[in-house]
Coordinates of C-alpha atoms in Angstrom, one line a residue:
X17 CA 0.1 0.1 0.0
X18 CA 1.7 3.1 -1.2
X19 CA 1.4 6.0 1.5
X20 CA -0.9 9.0 1.3
X21 CA 1.9 11.3 0.9
X22 CA 4.3 10.3 -2.0
X23 CA 7.9 11.8 -1.6
X24 CA 11.0 10.9 -2.9
X25 CA 12.4 9.9 0.5
X26 CA 9.7 7.4 1.1
X27 CA 9.1 5.8 -2.0
X28 CA 13.5 5.9 -2.5
X29 CA 13.9 4.0 0.4
X30 CA 10.9 1.4 -0.4
X31 CA 12.3 0.5 -3.5
X32 CA 15.9 -0.5 -1.7
X33 CA 14.2 -2.4 1.4
X34 CA 11.9 -4.4 -1.7
X35 CA 8.7 -3.0 0.1
X36 CA 7.6 -1.5 -3.1
X37 CA 8.3 -2.2 -6.8
X38 CA 7.7 -0.1 -9.8
X39 CA 4.6 -2.1 -11.2
X40 CA 2.9 -1.9 -7.4
X41 CA 3.3 1.5 -7.3
X42 CA 2.3 2.5 -10.7
X43 CA -0.8 0.4 -9.9
X44 CA -1.2 1.8 -6.9
X45 CA -0.8 5.6 -8.1
X46 CA -3.5 4.9 -11.6
X47 CA -6.2 3.2 -8.9
X48 CA -5.8 6.2 -6.5
X49 CA -6.1 8.5 -9.7
X50 CA -9.3 6.4 -10.7
X51 CA -11.1 6.2 -7.5
X52 CA -10.8 10.2 -6.4
X53 CA -13.2 10.9 -9.2
X54 CA -11.4 14.4 -9.7
X55 CA -11.2 14.5 -13.6
X56 CA -11.0 18.0 -13.7
X57 CA -7.0 17.6 -12.5
X58 CA -5.9 15.8 -15.3
X59 CA -6.2 16.5 -19.1
X60 CA -4.4 13.6 -20.2
X61 CA -2.9 10.5 -18.9
X62 CA 0.1 8.1 -19.9
X63 CA -1.2 4.8 -21.8
X64 CA -0.7 1.6 -19.5
X65 CA 1.1 0.2 -22.9
X66 CA 3.7 3.1 -22.7
X67 CA 3.5 3.0 -18.8
X68 CA 4.7 -0.8 -18.8
X69 CA 7.5 -0.1 -21.4
X70 CA 8.7 2.3 -19.3
X71 CA 8.7 0.5 -15.9
X72 CA 10.5 -2.4 -17.7
X73 CA 13.3 -0.3 -18.9
X74 CA 13.8 1.0 -15.1
X75 CA 13.4 -2.2 -13.8
X76 CA 16.2 -3.7 -16.1
X77 CA 18.2 -1.4 -15.4
X78 CA 18.0 -1.7 -11.9
X79 CA 18.2 -5.1 -11.6
X80 CA 21.5 -4.8 -13.7
X81 CA 23.1 -1.8 -11.4
X82 CA 21.3 -2.3 -8.4
X83 CA 24.1 -0.5 -6.2
X84 CA 24.8 2.2 -8.8
X85 CA 20.7 2.9 -9.9
X86 CA 20.2 5.8 -7.2
X87 CA 23.5 7.7 -7.9
X88 CA 22.9 8.0 -11.3
X89 CA 18.9 7.8 -11.4
X90 CA 18.5 10.2 -8.3
X91 CA 14.6 9.9 -9.1
X92 CA 14.6 6.8 -9.7
X93 CA 10.5 5.2 -9.8
X94 CA 9.5 8.8 -8.6
X95 CA 5.7 9.4 -10.5
X96 CA 5.3 12.9 -11.7
X97 CA 3.0 15.0 -13.6
X98 CA 3.7 18.1 -16.0
X99 CA 1.3 20.7 -16.7
X100 CA -0.5 20.9 -19.9
X101 CA 1.4 23.6 -21.9
X102 CA 4.5 21.3 -21.2
X103 CA 5.6 19.6 -24.4
X104 CA 5.3 15.4 -23.9
X105 CA 6.1 13.3 -26.9
X106 CA 3.4 10.8 -27.4
X107 CA 0.6 13.1 -26.0
X108 CA -1.0 16.5 -27.0
X109 CA -0.8 19.2 -25.7
X110 CA -3.5 21.7 -25.2
X111 CA -2.7 24.6 -23.2
X112 CA -6.4 24.3 -21.5
X113 CA -7.9 25.0 -25.2
X114 CA -8.9 21.8 -27.0
X115 CA -9.6 23.6 -30.1
X116 CA -5.3 24.8 -30.2
X117 CA -4.3 21.8 -29.3
X118 CA -1.1 19.9 -31.0
X119 CA 1.0 16.7 -31.1
X120 CA 4.5 17.7 -29.8
X121 CA 7.3 16.0 -31.8
X122 CA 9.8 15.5 -28.4
X123 CA 9.3 16.4 -25.0
X124 CA 10.5 19.4 -23.4
X125 CA 13.6 19.4 -21.9
X126 CA 12.7 19.5 -18.6
X127 CA 10.9 16.1 -19.2
X128 CA 13.7 14.7 -20.9
X129 CA 16.3 15.4 -17.7
X130 CA 13.6 14.3 -15.5
X131 CA 13.1 10.9 -17.3
X132 CA 16.9 10.6 -17.8
X133 CA 17.0 11.1 -14.0
X134 CA 14.6 8.0 -13.2
X135 CA 11.2 9.7 -12.9
X136 CA 8.0 8.6 -14.3
X137 CA 5.7 10.7 -16.0
X138 CA 1.9 9.5 -14.9
X139 CA 0.2 12.3 -17.2
X140 CA -0.7 16.1 -18.0
X141 CA -2.4 18.6 -15.6
X142 CA -5.6 21.2 -16.3
X143 CA -4.2 24.6 -16.1
X144 CA -6.1 28.2 -16.5
X145 CA -6.7 28.3 -20.3
X146 CA -3.1 29.7 -22.0
X147 CA -2.0 30.3 -18.3
X148 CA -3.6 33.2 -17.8
X149 CA -5.2 33.4 -14.4
X150 CA -4.1 32.3 -10.7
X151 CA -7.5 31.1 -9.9
X152 CA -7.4 27.9 -11.7
X153 CA -10.9 28.0 -12.8
X154 CA -10.5 29.2 -16.7
X155 CA -10.8 25.5 -18.4
X156 CA -12.9 24.0 -20.4
X157 CA -12.0 20.4 -18.5
X158 CA -13.6 21.9 -15.3
X159 CA -12.4 24.2 -12.3
X160 CA -9.9 22.5 -9.9
X161 CA -10.9 22.2 -6.4
X162 CA -9.5 23.2 -3.4
X163 CA -8.2 19.3 -1.6
X164 CA -8.9 20.5 1.8
X165 CA -12.3 22.6 1.2
X166 CA -13.8 21.7 -2.0
X167 CA -15.5 25.2 -1.9
X168 CA -12.7 26.8 -2.6
X169 CA -10.0 27.5 -5.5
X170 CA -6.9 25.2 -6.0
X171 CA -5.2 28.5 -7.4
X172 CA -3.6 29.0 -11.0
X173 CA -2.3 28.8 -13.5
X174 CA -1.1 25.2 -12.6
X175 CA -4.4 23.8 -10.6
X176 CA -4.2 20.7 -11.5
X177 CA -0.4 20.0 -10.9
X178 CA -0.5 21.6 -7.4
X179 CA -4.1 19.3 -6.5
X180 CA -2.3 16.3 -7.8
X181 CA 0.4 16.7 -5.4
X182 CA -1.8 17.2 -2.6
X183 CA -3.8 14.3 -3.1
X184 CA -1.1 12.4 -3.3
X185 CA -1.3 10.9 -6.9
X186 CA 2.3 11.9 -7.6
X187 CA 5.3 12.8 -5.9
X188 CA 6.1 16.3 -7.4
X189 CA 5.1 17.9 -10.8
X190 CA 5.9 20.6 -12.5
X191 CA 3.9 24.1 -13.2
X192 CA 4.6 27.3 -15.1
X193 CA 5.2 30.6 -13.1
X194 CA 5.1 33.7 -14.8
X195 CA 2.9 36.0 -12.5
X196 CA 2.5 33.4 -9.6
X197 CA 1.0 30.4 -11.2
X198 CA 3.8 28.0 -9.3
X199 CA 3.7 29.9 -5.8
X200 CA -0.3 31.0 -5.3
X201 CA -1.4 27.2 -6.2
X202 CA 1.2 26.0 -3.5
X203 CA 0.4 28.7 -0.9
X204 CA -3.1 27.0 -1.2
X205 CA -2.1 23.6 -1.2
X206 CA -0.4 23.2 1.1
X207 CA 3.2 22.4 -0.7
X208 CA 6.4 24.0 -1.3
X209 CA 6.4 26.0 -4.6
X210 CA 10.0 26.4 -6.4
X211 CA 10.0 29.3 -8.8
X212 CA 13.7 29.3 -10.0
X213 CA 15.4 32.5 -10.9
X214 CA 14.5 33.4 -15.0
X215 CA 17.1 31.3 -17.3
X216 CA 18.4 29.0 -15.0
X217 CA 16.1 26.0 -16.0
X218 CA 15.1 25.6 -19.6
X219 CA 11.9 26.5 -21.2
X220 CA 12.9 24.8 -24.3
X221 CA 9.0 23.1 -24.9
X222 CA 7.1 24.8 -23.4
X223 CA 3.9 26.7 -24.5
X224 CA 5.0 30.4 -23.7
X225 CA 2.6 32.6 -21.8
X226 CA 5.3 35.7 -21.6
X227 CA 8.2 33.9 -23.4
X228 CA 10.7 36.2 -21.8
X229 CA 8.8 35.9 -17.9
X230 CA 8.3 32.2 -18.3
X231 CA 9.1 29.8 -15.6
X232 CA 8.8 25.9 -15.1
X233 CA 8.3 25.9 -11.5
X234 CA 7.8 22.5 -8.9
X235 CA 5.4 21.6 -6.9
X236 CA 6.7 19.0 -3.8
X237 CA 5.8 18.4 -0.2
X238 CA 8.9 19.4 1.4
X239 CA 12.3 21.5 0.5
X240 CA 14.2 18.5 -0.1
X241 CA 12.1 17.2 -2.7
X242 CA 11.9 20.5 -4.3
X243 CA 15.7 20.7 -4.3
X244 CA 16.4 17.3 -5.6
X245 CA 14.0 17.7 -8.7
X246 CA 15.4 21.6 -9.0
X247 CA 18.8 19.8 -9.2
X248 CA 17.8 17.3 -11.7
X249 CA 16.4 19.8 -14.5
X250 CA 18.5 23.3 -13.7
X251 CA 21.5 24.0 -16.0
X252 CA 22.1 25.9 -19.1
X253 CA 20.7 24.9 -22.4
X254 CA 22.1 25.9 -25.2
X255 CA 18.8 25.4 -27.5
X256 CA 17.2 27.8 -24.9
X257 CA 17.2 31.4 -26.6
X258 CA 16.2 32.4 -22.4
X259 CA 18.7 29.9 -20.6
X260 CA 21.5 31.4 -18.6
X261 CA 24.9 30.8 -16.7
X262 CA 24.2 32.6 -13.8
X263 CA 26.0 33.0 -10.8
X264 CA 24.4 31.5 -7.4
X265 CA 24.3 32.9 -4.2
X266 CA 25.7 31.2 -1.3
X267 CA 23.3 30.2 2.0
X268 CA 22.8 32.6 4.8
X269 CA 24.4 30.7 7.7
X270 CA 24.5 33.3 10.6
X271 CA 22.5 36.4 10.3
X272 CA 19.5 36.7 7.7
X273 CA 17.9 40.0 7.4
X274 CA 14.3 39.7 6.1
X275 CA 12.1 42.3 4.8
X276 CA 8.6 42.9 5.4
X277 CA 6.6 45.2 3.2
X278 CA 5.6 48.3 5.1
X279 CA 2.2 48.0 3.9
X280 CA 0.4 44.5 3.8
X281 CA -2.8 44.1 2.4
X282 CA -5.5 40.8 2.9
X283 CA -8.7 42.5 0.9
X284 CA -10.5 42.3 4.5
X285 CA -9.6 38.1 5.0
X286 CA -8.8 38.4 8.7
X287 CA -8.1 34.8 8.9
X288 CA -5.2 34.9 6.3
X289 CA -3.8 38.2 8.2
X290 CA -3.9 36.0 11.4
X291 CA -2.0 33.0 9.5
X292 CA 0.9 35.5 7.8
X293 CA 1.1 37.1 11.5
X294 CA 1.6 33.5 13.2
X295 CA 4.0 32.6 11.0
X296 CA 6.1 35.6 11.6
X297 CA 6.2 34.9 15.5
X298 CA 7.3 31.7 14.2
X299 CA 10.3 33.5 12.5
X300 CA 11.2 36.1 15.2
X301 CA 12.3 32.9 17.5
X302 CA 15.0 32.0 15.7
X303 CA 17.6 34.6 16.7
X304 CA 19.9 34.6 13.4
X305 CA 16.4 36.6 12.1
X306 CA 16.1 40.5 12.3
X307 CA 13.1 41.5 10.6
X308 CA 13.1 45.1 8.7
X309 CA 10.3 47.3 7.3
X310 CA 10.7 47.9 3.4
X311 CA 8.9 50.0 1.0
X312 CA 6.6 48.0 -1.0
X313 CA 5.3 50.5 -3.1
X314 CA 8.0 50.1 -5.7
X315 CA 7.2 46.5 -6.4
X316 CA 3.3 47.2 -6.4
X317 CA 4.4 49.5 -9.4
X318 CA 6.0 46.6 -11.2
X319 CA 3.5 44.0 -10.6
X320 CA 0.7 46.5 -12.4
X321 CA 2.7 46.6 -15.2
X322 CA 2.6 42.7 -16.0
X323 CA -1.3 43.1 -17.5
X324 CA -1.4 46.9 -17.7
X325 CA 1.8 47.1 -19.8
X326 CA 3.8 45.3 -22.6
X327 CA 4.0 42.2 -21.5
X328 CA 0.2 41.6 -22.3
X329 CA 1.2 42.1 -25.8
X330 CA 3.7 39.1 -25.5
X331 CA 0.5 36.8 -24.5
X332 CA -1.1 37.8 -27.6
X333 CA 1.7 37.4 -29.7
X334 CA 2.2 33.3 -28.5
X335 CA -1.1 33.2 -30.0
X336 CA -0.9 34.1 -33.3
X337 CA -3.4 34.5 -35.3
X338 CA -5.5 32.2 -33.4
X339 CA -7.5 35.0 -31.4
X340 CA -9.1 36.2 -34.4
X341 CA -9.7 32.7 -36.4
X342 CA -11.2 31.1 -33.3
X343 CA -12.2 33.6 -30.8
X344 CA -14.8 32.3 -30.2
X345 CA -13.2 28.9 -28.9
X346 CA -11.3 30.6 -26.2
X347 CA -12.5 31.0 -22.5
X348 CA -14.2 34.1 -22.4
X349 CA -12.1 35.6 -19.6
X350 CA -8.6 35.1 -21.2
X351 CA -9.8 36.2 -24.4
X352 CA -11.0 39.6 -22.6
X353 CA -7.9 39.9 -20.9
X354 CA -5.7 39.1 -23.9
X355 CA -7.4 41.2 -26.1
X356 CA -7.0 44.5 -24.1
X357 CA -3.3 44.1 -26.2
X358 CA -4.5 45.2 -29.4
X359 CA -4.8 48.7 -27.9
X360 CA -1.1 48.6 -26.7
X361 CA 1.4 51.2 -28.6
X362 CA 5.2 50.8 -29.5
X363 CA 6.3 53.7 -27.3
X364 CA 3.6 52.5 -24.4
X365 CA 6.3 49.7 -24.5
X366 CA 9.5 51.7 -24.5
X367 CA 8.3 53.8 -22.2
X368 CA 7.2 51.0 -19.9
X369 CA 10.9 49.3 -20.6
X370 CA 12.3 52.8 -19.6
X371 CA 9.8 52.7 -16.0
X372 CA 10.9 49.5 -15.2
X373 CA 14.9 50.1 -15.3
X374 CA 14.0 53.1 -13.0
X375 CA 12.3 50.6 -10.5
X376 CA 14.8 47.9 -10.6
X377 CA 17.1 50.3 -9.5
X378 CA 15.0 51.3 -6.4
X379 CA 14.7 47.6 -5.6
X380 CA 18.3 47.1 -5.7
X381 CA 19.0 49.7 -3.0
X382 CA 16.2 48.1 -0.7
X383 CA 17.9 44.7 -1.5
X384 CA 21.3 46.3 -0.4
X385 CA 19.8 46.6 3.1
X386 CA 17.9 42.8 3.4
X387 CA 18.8 39.5 1.8
X388 CA 15.3 38.0 1.8
X389 CA 11.9 39.3 1.2
X390 CA 9.2 37.8 2.7
X391 CA 5.4 38.1 1.8
X392 CA 2.2 36.2 2.2
X393 CA 1.9 34.2 -1.0
X394 CA -1.1 35.5 -2.0
X395 CA -3.4 37.8 0.5
X396 CA -6.8 36.1 0.4
X397 CA -8.0 32.7 -0.2
X398 CA -11.7 33.0 -2.6
X399 CA -14.3 30.5 -3.1
X400 CA -15.1 29.5 -5.9
X401 CA -18.5 31.2 -6.4
X402 CA -16.4 34.5 -5.2
X403 CA -14.5 33.9 -8.4
X404 CA -17.3 33.5 -10.6
X405 CA -18.9 37.0 -9.6
X406 CA -15.8 38.9 -9.8
X407 CA -13.1 37.0 -11.9
X408 CA -10.6 39.7 -12.8
X409 CA -10.8 41.7 -9.9
X410 CA -10.1 38.9 -7.5
X411 CA -7.3 37.6 -10.1
X412 CA -5.3 40.7 -9.9
X413 CA -5.8 40.8 -6.0
X414 CA -4.6 37.1 -5.8
X415 CA -1.2 38.5 -7.9
X416 CA -0.3 41.1 -5.1
X417 CA 2.6 39.5 -3.8
X418 CA 3.5 37.3 -7.1
X419 CA 3.7 39.7 -10.3
X420 CA 6.4 41.7 -9.9
X421 CA 9.2 39.1 -9.7
X422 CA 9.7 37.8 -13.0
X423 CA 9.8 41.2 -14.2
X424 CA 12.6 41.9 -11.6
X425 CA 14.3 38.8 -12.7
X426 CA 14.0 37.2 -9.2
X427 CA 14.2 34.2 -7.2
X428 CA 11.2 32.8 -5.1
X429 CA 9.8 29.9 -3.0
X430 CA 6.4 29.3 -1.7
X431 CA 6.7 27.6 1.4
X432 CA 3.8 26.2 4.0
X433 CA 3.1 28.2 6.9
X434 CA 0.5 28.3 9.9
X435 CA -3.0 27.0 8.4
X436 CA -6.0 29.2 9.1
X437 CA -8.8 28.9 11.8
X438 CA -10.8 27.6 9.1
X439 CA -8.5 24.7 8.3
X440 CA -7.3 26.1 5.1
X441 CA -3.8 26.5 3.9
X442 CA -1.8 29.9 4.0
X443 CA 1.6 30.1 2.8
X444 CA 4.4 32.2 2.8
X445 CA 6.8 33.1 0.1
X446 CA 10.4 33.9 0.4
X447 CA 11.8 36.0 -2.8
X448 CA 15.5 37.0 -3.4
X449 CA 17.9 38.3 -6.4
X450 CA 18.6 36.5 -9.4
X451 CA 20.9 33.8 -8.0
X452 CA 19.5 33.4 -4.9
X453 CA 17.4 30.2 -5.3
X454 CA 19.5 27.8 -3.1
X455 CA 19.9 30.4 -0.2
X456 CA 16.0 30.9 -0.5
X457 CA 16.1 26.8 0.0
X458 CA 18.7 26.4 2.6
X459 CA 16.6 29.4 4.5
X460 CA 13.4 27.5 3.6
X461 CA 14.1 24.5 4.9
X462 CA 15.7 25.5 8.3
X463 CA 12.5 27.0 8.7
X464 CA 10.5 24.2 7.5
X465 CA 9.8 22.4 10.9
X466 CA 8.7 25.2 12.3
X467 CA 6.2 26.8 9.9
X468 CA 5.1 23.1 8.1
X469 CA 3.6 21.7 11.0
X470 CA 0.8 19.9 9.5
X471 CA 3.1 17.4 7.2
X472 CA 5.5 16.0 9.4
X473 CA 7.7 14.8 6.6
X474 CA 11.4 13.4 7.2
X475 CA 14.0 15.7 5.8
X476 CA 17.6 14.1 4.9
X477 CA 20.5 14.9 7.0
X478 CA 23.3 17.8 6.4
X479 CA 22.7 21.1 4.0
X480 CA 21.5 20.5 0.7
X481 CA 23.4 20.0 -2.1
X482 CA 24.5 23.1 -4.1
X483 CA 23.2 23.1 -7.7
X484 CA 25.9 22.2 -10.4
X485 CA 27.6 25.4 -11.5
X486 CA 29.9 26.1 -14.5
X487 CA 31.7 29.1 -13.0
X488 CA 35.3 28.8 -12.3
X489 CA 36.6 27.8 -8.9
X490 CA 40.1 27.6 -7.1
X491 CA 40.0 24.3 -5.1
X492 CA 41.5 25.2 -1.7
X493 CA 42.6 23.1 1.8
X494 CA 41.5 23.9 5.2
X495 CA 42.4 22.7 8.0
X496 CA 41.4 24.0 11.1
X497 CA 38.7 27.1 11.8
X498 CA 37.2 26.7 8.2
X499 CA 36.6 23.0 8.3
X500 CA 32.9 21.6 8.3
X501 CA 30.7 22.6 11.4
X502 CA 33.7 24.7 12.8
X503 CA 33.4 28.7 13.2
X504 CA 34.6 30.3 10.2
X505 CA 33.0 27.3 7.8
X506 CA 30.6 30.2 6.8
X507 CA 33.2 31.8 5.7
X508 CA 33.3 29.5 2.7
X509 CA 29.4 28.8 2.6
X510 CA 28.3 32.3 2.1
X511 CA 30.9 32.5 -0.7
X512 CA 29.3 29.8 -2.7
X513 CA 32.0 27.0 -1.3
X514 CA 31.3 23.2 -1.6
X515 CA 33.2 20.8 -0.3
X516 CA 34.8 18.3 -2.5
X517 CA 36.4 15.4 -0.3
X518 CA 38.1 14.9 3.2
X519 CA 41.9 13.8 2.5
X520 CA 45.3 14.3 4.5
X521 CA 48.8 16.2 3.9
X522 CA 51.6 14.4 3.2
X523 CA 53.5 13.4 6.1
X524 CA 56.0 16.4 6.1
X525 CA 53.9 18.8 8.3
X526 CA 53.1 19.8 12.3
X527 CA 49.8 21.5 13.9
X528 CA 50.3 23.9 16.3
X529 CA 47.5 25.6 18.5
X530 CA 48.1 29.2 17.8
X531 CA 48.0 31.5 21.0
X532 CA 45.3 34.2 21.9
X533 CA 43.0 33.6 18.6
X534 CA 39.0 33.8 18.3
X535 CA 37.9 31.6 17.3
X536 CA 41.0 28.9 18.4
X537 CA 42.8 28.0 15.3
X538 CA 45.8 25.5 14.7
X539 CA 48.7 26.8 12.1
X540 CA 49.9 24.6 10.2
X541 CA 53.8 24.3 9.3
X542 CA 55.6 22.1 6.5
X543 CA 58.7 20.5 8.3
X544 CA 61.8 18.9 6.7
X545 CA 61.9 16.2 9.1
X546 CA 59.7 14.5 12.0
X547 CA 56.4 15.3 10.3
X548 CA 53.1 13.8 10.1
X549 CA 50.1 13.6 7.8
X550 CA 47.4 16.2 9.0
X551 CA 43.4 16.1 8.3
X552 CA 42.0 18.7 6.0
X553 CA 39.0 19.1 3.7
X554 CA 39.4 20.5 0.1
X555 CA 36.8 22.7 -1.3
X556 CA 35.6 24.7 -4.6
X557 CA 35.6 28.3 -3.9
X558 CA 34.2 30.7 -6.7
X559 CA 37.1 32.4 -8.2
X560 CA 34.9 36.2 -8.0
X561 CA 35.1 35.1 -4.1
X562 CA 38.4 34.1 -3.7
X563 CA 39.7 37.7 -3.6
X564 CA 37.9 38.6 -0.6
X565 CA 38.4 35.5 1.2
X566 CA 41.9 35.6 1.2
X567 CA 41.5 39.1 2.4
X568 CA 39.5 38.0 5.3
X569 CA 42.7 35.8 6.6
X570 CA 44.7 37.1 9.9
X571 CA 48.8 37.1 10.3
X572 CA 50.2 34.5 11.0
X573 CA 48.2 32.4 8.5
X574 CA 48.4 32.5 4.9
X575 CA 47.3 30.8 1.6
X576 CA 50.7 28.9 0.0
X577 CA 50.6 25.4 -1.9
X578 CA 50.4 22.1 0.7
X579 CA 51.0 18.8 -0.3
X580 CA 48.5 16.1 -0.5
X581 CA 49.0 12.7 0.7
X582 CA 48.6 11.6 -2.8
X583 CA 51.6 13.6 -3.8
X584 CA 49.1 16.0 -5.6
X585 CA 49.3 19.9 -4.4
X586 CA 46.5 22.5 -3.6
X587 CA 46.6 25.8 -2.3
X588 CA 45.4 26.1 1.3
X589 CA 46.3 27.8 4.9
X590 CA 49.9 27.7 6.6
X591 CA 51.7 29.6 9.3
X592 CA 54.6 31.2 9.4
X593 CA 57.1 29.8 11.4
X594 CA 58.0 32.8 13.9
X595 CA 54.1 32.1 15.1
X596 CA 54.7 28.6 16.5
X597 CA 57.9 29.1 18.4
X598 CA 55.9 29.1 21.5
X599 CA 52.3 27.4 20.4
X600 CA 51.4 24.3 21.4
X601 CA 52.5 21.1 19.0
X602 CA 49.0 19.2 18.5
X603 CA 50.2 17.0 15.7
X604 CA 49.8 14.0 17.3
X605 CA 45.9 14.4 17.5
X606 CA 46.6 13.8 13.5
X607 CA 44.3 17.3 13.1
X608 CA 42.2 19.9 14.5
X609 CA 38.8 18.5 14.7
X610 CA 40.6 15.4 16.6
X611 CA 42.4 17.7 18.8
X612 CA 39.1 19.5 19.0
X613 CA 37.1 16.3 19.9
X614 CA 39.5 16.4 23.2
X615 CA 37.7 18.9 24.5
X616 CA 41.0 21.2 23.9
X617 CA 39.4 23.9 22.1
X618 CA 38.9 27.0 24.4

């Protein structure tokens, strides 16, 4: 029997221990979908024959390489779904409009990467037509209901993807996010929603809403799963003109400056306001966090540009002549919104571009004083009836805290917060500059047990693995206070450093406890005789941050070339000889960590 909540961790463990096999899982998933009687979640499902072929191929790989499978295929056997504006070879892409449907000749790059990582596609999910909407009701395939209360919306436009994960039909799903379509449904469905920095994840094979702004988003039950999926799909795609190699920020390990809008709007929803306040109160218990009020007006002005500016014309351009030839086949609200693009002028577009650049400068200045912007994921949670009665105004309201993010090229992560008193989920969203994706995920993970209390989901030990990064690095050997878990390790982590391995020096060194240092530090000295191997760690540090790291090294320490036990060399910490004349020789411990383990560190 499969668990009610599907996660990568619990399914992988079931495969490893033999409690479940691929066939039994997929059969159980298909049965769960059938028994739920929620056809509005799905637009198409992978047929049984194709699933059987996929299972056979994966099972053969596992039988031939059982010990290597989970290393080479980190998503082995994990069932997933994709929003039906993401191409899948063999399935029609409808974008929520049957008349517009087409048969793609190949799968989107993100689908290809997920299947290469071993994941099993179950089907394609419902959406607001042409990914235009944050409500999840603008579809001929039906309005997707909220899993916690069917009178309320699931949020859109990635409504089906979010609901499929929330109902335990799949372990994760892909959506898209242009104006909040991957964050609002995450908040309404008690899920993690990762919206990458634009360009970090390929959008090749995704039918565009606004091609210059679109992002593929991830829905999962916890940050661990979301980040593992992100690690499988992120990375440069030379065939995608909007794909980019970008500078990625390291995590925040000491102090976290959180920005809170000076004006918070909930449109009269007291329960949403109280839930957000409760989440903030929990975050304030973390001594690392300081909260700062920031002016929100520049963000609000950017948000209004998304549907009042030239990017509405970009939606119109994506449809080509379809609106003119098949306008009657479109959802009336979607047609009404996109038709407004006809009134826009080229000169209006340039004026909007100029104003956006000016606002970017204002917002960069705000981020000089904060690390993360924290907002409610949505200001309120409407019912299906309320949306039907006032479809456009409510949709605009739902984008209050989301619409500006992609226009500013920022990263965001929606995280479940404290539930409302009526039993509905209420999420918060963390927003950072371009390339802050890892920073947001690590911070979210550190707060998940405080905020996401209702899930009780297991998490893995240790930090999340940084995304693969093609930027140049220097290999640096550290022997003391910069080792993992030591007081100065943050200087590497916050500069984007990642550990390569633990090893030792050649037997030509002595280690000394340097006097009068805070925090306590050792000094490594190369000697001509009577040396011993000393434990160290090798770290990869981005070259762009190497200079600032070296500038922080105090005398008598410096950086030189160390000889490792395998005969290779690496740059690393060394100590000037004069400083060890009166220092305590601690070489017998074999390394700083062993010395500290004896309770010797002051």
